[in-house]
Amino acid sequence: MFTVDRKDFGPNFVFGAATAAYQIEGGQTDGRGPSIWDTFAATPGNVKNADDGHMACDHYNRWPEDLDLIRDAGFEGYRFSLAWPRLIPEGTGAVNQAGLDFYDRLIDGMLERGLKPFATLYHWDLPSALQDKGGWMNRDIAGWFGDYAAVVGKRFGDRLHATATINEPWCVAFLSHFLGVHAPGYRDMRAATRAMHHVLYAHGTAIDALRVQGVKNLGIVLNLEKSEPATDSAEDQVAFDYGDALFNRWYLGGVFKGQYPEILTTALAKVMPEGWEKDMEVVSRPLDWVGINYYTRGLYKHDATRPLFPIGQVKGPLEKNDLGWEIYPQGLTDLLVRVSRDYTKLPIYVTENGMSEDDDTRRVAFYDAHLQAVKAAQGQGADVRGYFAWSLLDNYEWAEGYSSRFGIVHVDYQTQKRTPKGSYRAFQGMLHNTR
Ligand code: FCB
């Protein structure tokens, strides 16, 4: 059980659970086009156990049961993503009727159960046909993404409670084009820099397209880490400055100030896309809310062997989840306060927070500590309006495949049986106020 109470967060606070299309849907039928994750997963060495999202949690067919689970827990909101290749199989052009029908059913299913739909347009499943044209490295992606946003806005906009353009632009750009960990698996600074800019330019373009369709309550979901220097040496301070700029300030500064950190525009001057400065007005289009995904902290140390950014990371001493990520609730408080103090007074939602772990008692403690951290941030003036657990279900954890379990509901991948864990019951207890 949790030590926090539902009422501690205020009457309009939204509790919810989060998922993403590729991680749960399966259902690669009915005209859905291929995405970059299909081929990335099919390439040996990219994903643990060569797992792919072909079946995932079969949510494409089992969605009524999953929505029932969300409602029965007492959650008010459901954060989900729409699959671009299900709606527009080639990325541009013809729209897939079966895809429209699926999200019609899903969104209506939420509304029937009294759940507020929090939609994300892009949670990493880029149509392969667009990757063939350079994907996020190609500036034209702003137009492609804007057109896709218009299709979603027109068809579903009036039924969505809140809409985010991009999930975690750092992952879309840096993790996927510099570190090579996620699709499309590039390890190239020029590719990454282009993606870092185009992902935010496309975000702003999609905001415009959604507004033209009359869609209300628009935002973006940023993954932020609590960056810290490994020691207080001057060199590690510089490493921390780079690390924080790459992970946090590029996105916060771009979206809320129309400015990238100078330390990066200087370091990356030779590979920045030409004329990027002229795009910053679009990058920083006014929003209605911001989502923050939080998992852990990053500890930076000087590493002279690395060109461009002389930084390395060290593992800290804190307790860890089963992927080795440090558990650091204080970091969530610090980030929420920092965003509201330094970047925006907009409503903030914690759009993801959770723990990969088989021992669910540890997950209950994790959630409890992070909910306390949200409360503390509210107490320090951050306007936090909601919290979404990652994730409703055990699911396809990208490069970790099915080996990593983040769910508050256990999934048996052989039978697709869902079994609520103790952490699900803890949310249920708090939300029904029966603890
Ligand atoms: C976030 C992703 C989400 C999930 C969690 C663990 O970076 O948005 O899809 O993989 O991490």
XYZ file of C-alpha atoms and ligand atoms in Angstrom:
446
model
C 0.000 0.000 0.000
C 1.020 3.589 -0.531
C 1.604 6.093 2.242
C 0.180 8.922 0.114
C -3.531 9.719 -0.178
C -5.471 10.533 -3.328
C -6.628 13.799 -1.773
C -3.059 14.979 -1.128
C -2.766 15.841 -4.816
C -5.838 18.019 -5.209
C -9.292 17.237 -6.620
C -8.514 17.761 -10.302
C -5.252 15.847 -10.338
C -5.307 13.089 -12.983
C -3.924 9.677 -12.162
C -3.388 7.404 -15.113
C -1.444 4.605 -16.689
C 0.683 4.875 -19.832
C 1.559 2.629 -22.771
C 2.813 3.009 -26.341
C 1.525 1.484 -29.562
C 4.525 -0.567 -30.680
C 5.101 -1.895 -27.180
C 1.632 -3.390 -26.733
C -0.477 -3.494 -29.886
C 0.841 -6.307 -32.059
C -1.860 -6.587 -34.695
C 0.477 -6.093 -37.627
C -2.410 -6.784 -39.980
C -5.315 -4.901 -41.503
C -3.128 -2.721 -43.683
C -0.614 -1.520 -41.059
C 2.638 -0.549 -42.783
C 6.124 -1.522 -41.570
C 7.920 0.654 -39.040
C 11.599 1.169 -38.277
C 11.231 -1.008 -35.175
C 10.174 -4.017 -37.254
C 13.407 -4.085 -39.228
C 15.600 -2.886 -36.363
C 14.283 -5.726 -34.184
C 14.814 -8.202 -37.019
C 18.503 -7.293 -37.228
C 20.606 -9.635 -35.036
C 22.223 -7.992 -32.032
C 19.903 -5.003 -31.742
C 17.345 -6.399 -29.296
C 17.771 -8.848 -26.439
C 16.673 -12.366 -27.454
C 15.798 -10.975 -30.906
C 12.351 -10.085 -29.521
C 10.059 -7.997 -31.704
C 6.672 -6.310 -31.425
C 4.873 -8.657 -33.748
C 2.499 -9.952 -31.075
C 3.490 -7.833 -28.049
C 0.468 -7.791 -25.688
C -2.034 -8.339 -28.515
C -3.701 -5.137 -27.378
C -5.017 -4.676 -30.927
C -7.514 -7.409 -30.073
C -7.559 -7.316 -26.277
C -8.022 -3.577 -25.781
C -11.455 -3.834 -24.067
C -9.950 -5.960 -21.282
C -7.047 -3.526 -20.946
C -9.327 -0.498 -20.710
C -11.383 -2.337 -18.086
C -8.196 -2.820 -16.055
C -7.453 0.913 -16.215
C -10.983 1.832 -15.147
C -11.107 -0.773 -12.381
C -7.882 0.550 -10.876
C -9.646 3.890 -10.462
C -7.427 5.759 -12.909
C -8.964 8.834 -14.549
C -6.665 8.984 -17.571
C -5.027 6.731 -20.105
C -1.903 7.811 -21.958
C -1.549 5.873 -25.220
C 0.077 6.459 -28.584
C -1.239 6.178 -32.108
C 0.824 4.199 -34.606
C 1.654 6.369 -37.607
C 2.182 3.286 -39.853
C -1.220 1.919 -38.871
C -2.907 5.153 -39.897
C -0.737 6.100 -42.895
C 1.099 2.916 -43.948
C 3.552 4.668 -46.272
C 4.027 7.595 -43.896
C 2.486 10.046 -46.365
C -0.545 9.799 -48.614
C -3.245 7.145 -48.335
C -4.934 6.685 -44.968
C -5.744 3.155 -43.747
C -9.431 2.859 -42.909
C -8.877 -0.097 -40.574
C -6.409 2.008 -38.608
C -8.895 4.852 -38.228
C -11.517 2.340 -37.126
C -9.206 0.822 -34.513
C -8.481 4.142 -32.824
C -12.156 5.115 -33.086
C -13.039 2.009 -31.090
C -10.206 2.535 -28.632
C -10.949 6.204 -27.942
C -14.688 5.606 -27.700
C -13.898 2.712 -25.352
C -12.007 5.141 -23.083
C -14.835 7.658 -23.096
C -17.424 4.963 -22.345
C -15.386 4.006 -19.293
C -14.995 7.588 -18.129
C -11.266 7.688 -18.971
C -9.631 10.832 -20.291
C -7.669 10.063 -23.481
C -4.107 11.467 -23.383
C -2.815 10.806 -26.894
C 0.763 10.820 -28.159
C 1.254 11.097 -31.911
C 4.762 9.692 -32.109
C 6.156 7.078 -29.770
C 8.996 5.866 -32.030
C 7.316 3.718 -34.682
C 8.334 5.706 -37.756
C 6.927 4.329 -41.024
C 9.795 2.579 -42.825
C 9.005 4.368 -46.071
C 9.990 7.631 -44.371
C 13.219 6.166 -43.015
C 14.050 5.305 -46.635
C 14.009 9.059 -47.237
C 16.229 9.803 -44.248
C 13.598 9.854 -41.507
C 14.421 12.365 -38.775
C 17.590 13.387 -40.609
C 15.489 14.864 -43.410
C 14.024 18.301 -42.789
C 10.961 17.299 -44.823
C 9.858 15.221 -41.868
C 8.287 18.361 -40.413
C 5.808 18.399 -43.298
C 5.205 14.644 -43.180
C 4.602 14.770 -39.443
C 2.399 17.852 -39.749
C 0.215 16.065 -42.319
C -0.075 13.013 -40.073
C -0.980 15.268 -37.129
C -3.720 16.836 -39.237
C -5.196 13.400 -40.025
C -5.266 12.521 -36.322
C -6.569 15.936 -35.322
C -9.365 15.914 -37.849
C -10.617 12.448 -37.037
C -10.081 12.200 -33.286
C -9.268 15.696 -32.016
C -12.644 16.488 -30.498
C -12.507 13.317 -28.372
C -8.969 13.719 -27.013
C -8.475 15.260 -23.590
C -4.835 16.116 -24.271
C -2.511 15.550 -27.205
C 1.282 15.357 -27.230
C 3.276 15.534 -30.431
C 6.470 13.623 -29.658
C 7.414 11.204 -26.918
C 10.949 11.802 -25.643
C 12.747 13.749 -28.370
C 16.137 12.922 -26.770
C 15.495 9.246 -27.490
C 14.220 9.930 -31.008
C 17.350 11.940 -31.765
C 20.374 11.154 -29.579
C 19.712 7.609 -28.384
C 18.679 6.509 -31.874
C 21.155 8.462 -34.043
C 24.248 8.948 -31.861
C 24.251 6.102 -29.357
C 22.695 3.668 -31.836
C 20.671 1.925 -29.135
C 17.237 2.413 -30.693
C 15.949 2.353 -34.263
C 17.246 3.356 -36.750
C 20.501 2.619 -34.900
C 22.780 5.311 -36.296
C 26.002 6.238 -34.510
C 26.770 9.491 -36.211
C 26.932 12.984 -34.758
C 25.810 14.719 -37.947
C 22.791 12.404 -38.166
C 22.032 12.995 -34.494
C 22.327 16.765 -34.700
C 19.944 16.896 -37.613
C 17.504 14.665 -35.766
C 17.858 16.779 -32.586
C 16.729 19.844 -34.496
C 14.213 18.279 -36.879
C 12.374 16.468 -34.104
C 11.595 19.797 -32.419
C 10.919 21.579 -35.700
C 8.470 18.784 -36.592
C 6.915 19.110 -33.122
C 6.199 22.815 -33.702
C 4.894 22.136 -37.193
C 2.509 19.507 -35.810
C 1.299 21.935 -33.129
C 0.343 24.340 -35.915
C -1.404 21.568 -37.861
C -3.370 20.441 -34.799
C -4.441 24.016 -34.034
C -5.699 24.419 -37.610
C -7.904 21.383 -36.921
C -9.173 23.018 -33.732
C -7.538 20.478 -31.414
C -7.184 21.771 -27.858
C -4.789 21.097 -24.992
C -1.529 20.450 -26.808
C 1.853 19.524 -25.405
C 5.061 17.574 -25.770
C 6.517 14.806 -23.608
C 10.174 15.277 -22.622
C 12.276 12.698 -20.854
C 14.445 14.507 -18.376
C 17.140 13.097 -16.171
C 18.578 14.599 -13.023
C 22.046 15.300 -14.380
C 24.758 15.700 -11.744
C 28.567 15.894 -11.748
C 30.312 12.752 -10.459
C 32.599 14.894 -8.254
C 32.995 18.621 -7.640
C 36.191 18.870 -9.679
C 36.148 21.641 -12.270
C 36.508 19.092 -15.085
C 33.517 17.083 -13.934
C 31.509 20.282 -13.687
C 32.167 20.864 -17.376
C 31.222 17.268 -18.151
C 27.986 17.779 -16.222
C 27.309 20.984 -18.151
C 27.573 19.088 -21.460
C 25.533 16.162 -20.174
C 22.740 18.354 -18.832
C 22.723 20.380 -22.049
C 22.486 17.268 -24.244
C 19.791 15.575 -22.182
C 17.709 18.403 -20.736
C 18.504 21.949 -21.836
C 18.456 21.329 -25.596
C 14.789 20.342 -25.389
C 13.644 22.615 -22.566
C 15.497 25.601 -24.007
C 14.331 24.921 -27.560
C 10.671 24.405 -26.707
C 10.250 27.081 -24.015
C 12.806 29.744 -24.953
C 13.439 29.181 -28.636
C 17.124 28.763 -27.744
C 19.510 25.853 -27.747
C 22.341 25.833 -25.179
C 25.329 27.723 -26.516
C 27.737 25.059 -25.320
C 26.133 22.732 -27.885
C 25.548 25.086 -30.785
C 29.255 25.891 -30.517
C 30.397 22.274 -30.285
C 28.061 21.187 -33.081
C 28.439 24.244 -35.318
C 29.819 22.247 -38.255
C 26.986 19.717 -38.286
C 23.952 21.852 -37.451
C 21.434 21.908 -40.303
C 21.775 25.096 -42.293
C 19.433 27.927 -41.313
C 18.292 26.267 -38.073
C 18.054 29.646 -36.331
C 15.120 30.611 -38.543
C 13.146 27.608 -37.301
C 13.285 28.480 -33.624
C 10.005 30.331 -33.647
C 8.274 27.166 -34.826
C 10.265 25.023 -32.371
C 8.986 27.201 -29.513
C 5.302 27.427 -30.438
C 3.168 28.132 -27.343
C 1.852 24.984 -25.677
C -0.886 24.209 -23.170
C 0.980 21.702 -20.985
C 4.221 19.800 -20.757
C 4.765 16.140 -19.965
C 7.839 14.905 -18.131
C 8.997 11.308 -18.116
C 11.332 10.570 -15.252
C 13.279 7.442 -14.375
C 16.731 8.165 -12.984
C 19.742 10.461 -12.753
C 22.888 10.782 -14.869
C 26.306 11.156 -13.229
C 28.919 12.784 -15.465
C 32.689 12.736 -15.333
C 35.385 14.150 -17.540
C 36.660 11.726 -20.192
C 39.412 13.138 -22.390
C 39.353 10.129 -24.724
C 36.042 11.219 -26.211
C 36.143 13.718 -29.029
C 33.536 16.493 -29.312
C 32.076 16.008 -25.831
C 34.760 15.011 -23.294
C 32.219 13.275 -21.094
C 31.621 9.856 -19.661
C 29.086 8.484 -17.194
C 29.634 6.616 -13.965
C 27.317 4.304 -12.074
C 26.254 5.833 -8.784
C 25.902 4.105 -5.412
C 22.106 4.286 -5.059
C 19.721 1.344 -5.085
C 18.952 0.278 -8.669
C 16.172 -1.262 -10.751
C 16.879 -4.510 -12.593
C 18.230 -2.591 -15.598
C 20.812 -0.946 -13.319
C 19.127 2.492 -13.270
C 19.559 4.324 -9.970
C 16.380 5.014 -7.995
C 16.343 8.680 -7.071
C 12.952 10.188 -6.126
C 14.527 13.462 -5.031
C 15.590 13.936 -8.661
C 11.926 14.059 -9.691
C 11.160 16.797 -7.175
C 14.227 18.756 -8.307
C 13.317 18.470 -11.996
C 9.678 19.461 -11.549
C 10.716 22.499 -9.524
C 13.445 23.378 -12.019
C 11.095 23.214 -15.018
C 8.478 25.381 -13.352
C 11.049 27.858 -11.988
C 13.321 28.182 -15.032
C 11.242 27.257 -18.076
C 7.461 27.398 -17.892
C 4.467 28.020 -15.678
C 2.355 25.667 -17.791
C 0.626 22.713 -16.139
C 3.050 19.800 -15.813
C 2.101 16.138 -16.053
C 4.415 13.349 -15.012
C 3.617 11.336 -18.119
C 5.831 8.348 -17.245
C 7.475 7.030 -14.121
C 8.040 3.435 -13.138
C 10.451 0.617 -12.552
C 11.693 -2.457 -14.383
C 11.623 -5.156 -11.740
C 10.332 -8.665 -11.080
C 9.987 -8.141 -7.314
C 6.790 -6.113 -7.179
C 7.152 -5.082 -3.529
C 10.085 -2.963 -4.698
C 7.852 -1.408 -7.365
C 5.271 -0.445 -4.736
C 7.998 1.293 -2.720
C 9.282 2.975 -5.890
C 5.873 4.415 -6.766
C 5.205 5.495 -3.213
C 8.512 7.358 -2.976
C 7.983 9.065 -6.347
C 4.434 10.078 -5.492
C 5.843 11.654 -2.338
C 8.356 13.413 -4.581
C 5.537 14.832 -6.732
C 3.775 16.090 -3.615
C 6.981 17.732 -2.448
C 7.342 19.478 -5.826
C 3.767 20.742 -5.594
C 4.626 22.054 -2.151
C 7.520 23.962 -3.685
C 5.277 25.617 -6.256
C 5.418 23.292 -9.284
C 2.015 23.128 -10.966
C 1.849 19.350 -11.347
C -1.582 18.247 -12.573
C -1.227 14.532 -13.123
C 0.833 11.373 -12.829
C 0.917 8.356 -15.151
C 2.440 5.042 -14.168
C 4.727 3.407 -16.715
C 3.357 0.996 -17.526
C -0.103 -0.510 -17.417
C 1.214 -3.826 -18.757
C 4.493 -5.661 -18.955
C 5.376 -5.005 -22.571
C 7.997 -4.800 -25.310
C 10.747 -2.782 -23.686
C 12.522 -1.775 -26.918
C 16.151 -2.988 -27.001
C 15.530 -4.969 -23.801
C 12.750 -6.939 -25.490
C 10.360 -8.770 -23.177
C 13.026 -9.431 -20.544
C 12.322 -6.174 -18.745
C 8.976 -5.871 -16.984
C 7.676 -2.396 -16.151
C 3.990 -3.347 -15.772
C 1.669 -2.936 -12.839
C -0.166 -5.795 -14.535
C 1.755 -8.981 -15.313
C 1.453 -10.380 -18.831
C 2.047 -14.032 -19.618
C 3.261 -13.780 -23.208
C 2.352 -17.415 -23.972
C -1.292 -17.094 -23.012
C -1.678 -13.288 -22.997
C -3.230 -13.596 -19.559
C -3.167 -10.354 -17.562
C -2.689 -10.562 -13.784
C -2.734 -7.405 -11.661
C 0.353 -7.090 -9.452
C 0.548 -5.677 -5.944
C 1.483 -2.297 -7.413
C -1.806 -2.266 -9.370
C -3.616 -3.037 -6.122
C -1.715 -0.250 -4.361
C -2.914 2.292 -6.947
C -6.401 0.843 -6.710
C -6.338 1.153 -2.932
C -5.211 4.757 -3.071
C -7.594 5.738 -5.856
C -10.583 4.101 -4.239
C -9.361 5.427 -0.922
C -9.676 2.049 0.728
C -6.236 1.710 2.261
C 10.719 5.536 -21.814
C 9.819 5.227 -22.981
C 8.856 4.103 -22.754
C 9.461 3.005 -21.934
C 10.128 3.543 -20.702
C 10.737 2.502 -19.799
O 11.903 6.065 -22.261
O 9.065 6.361 -23.348
O 8.385 3.678 -24.000
O 10.302 2.248 -22.710
O 11.121 4.458 -21.051
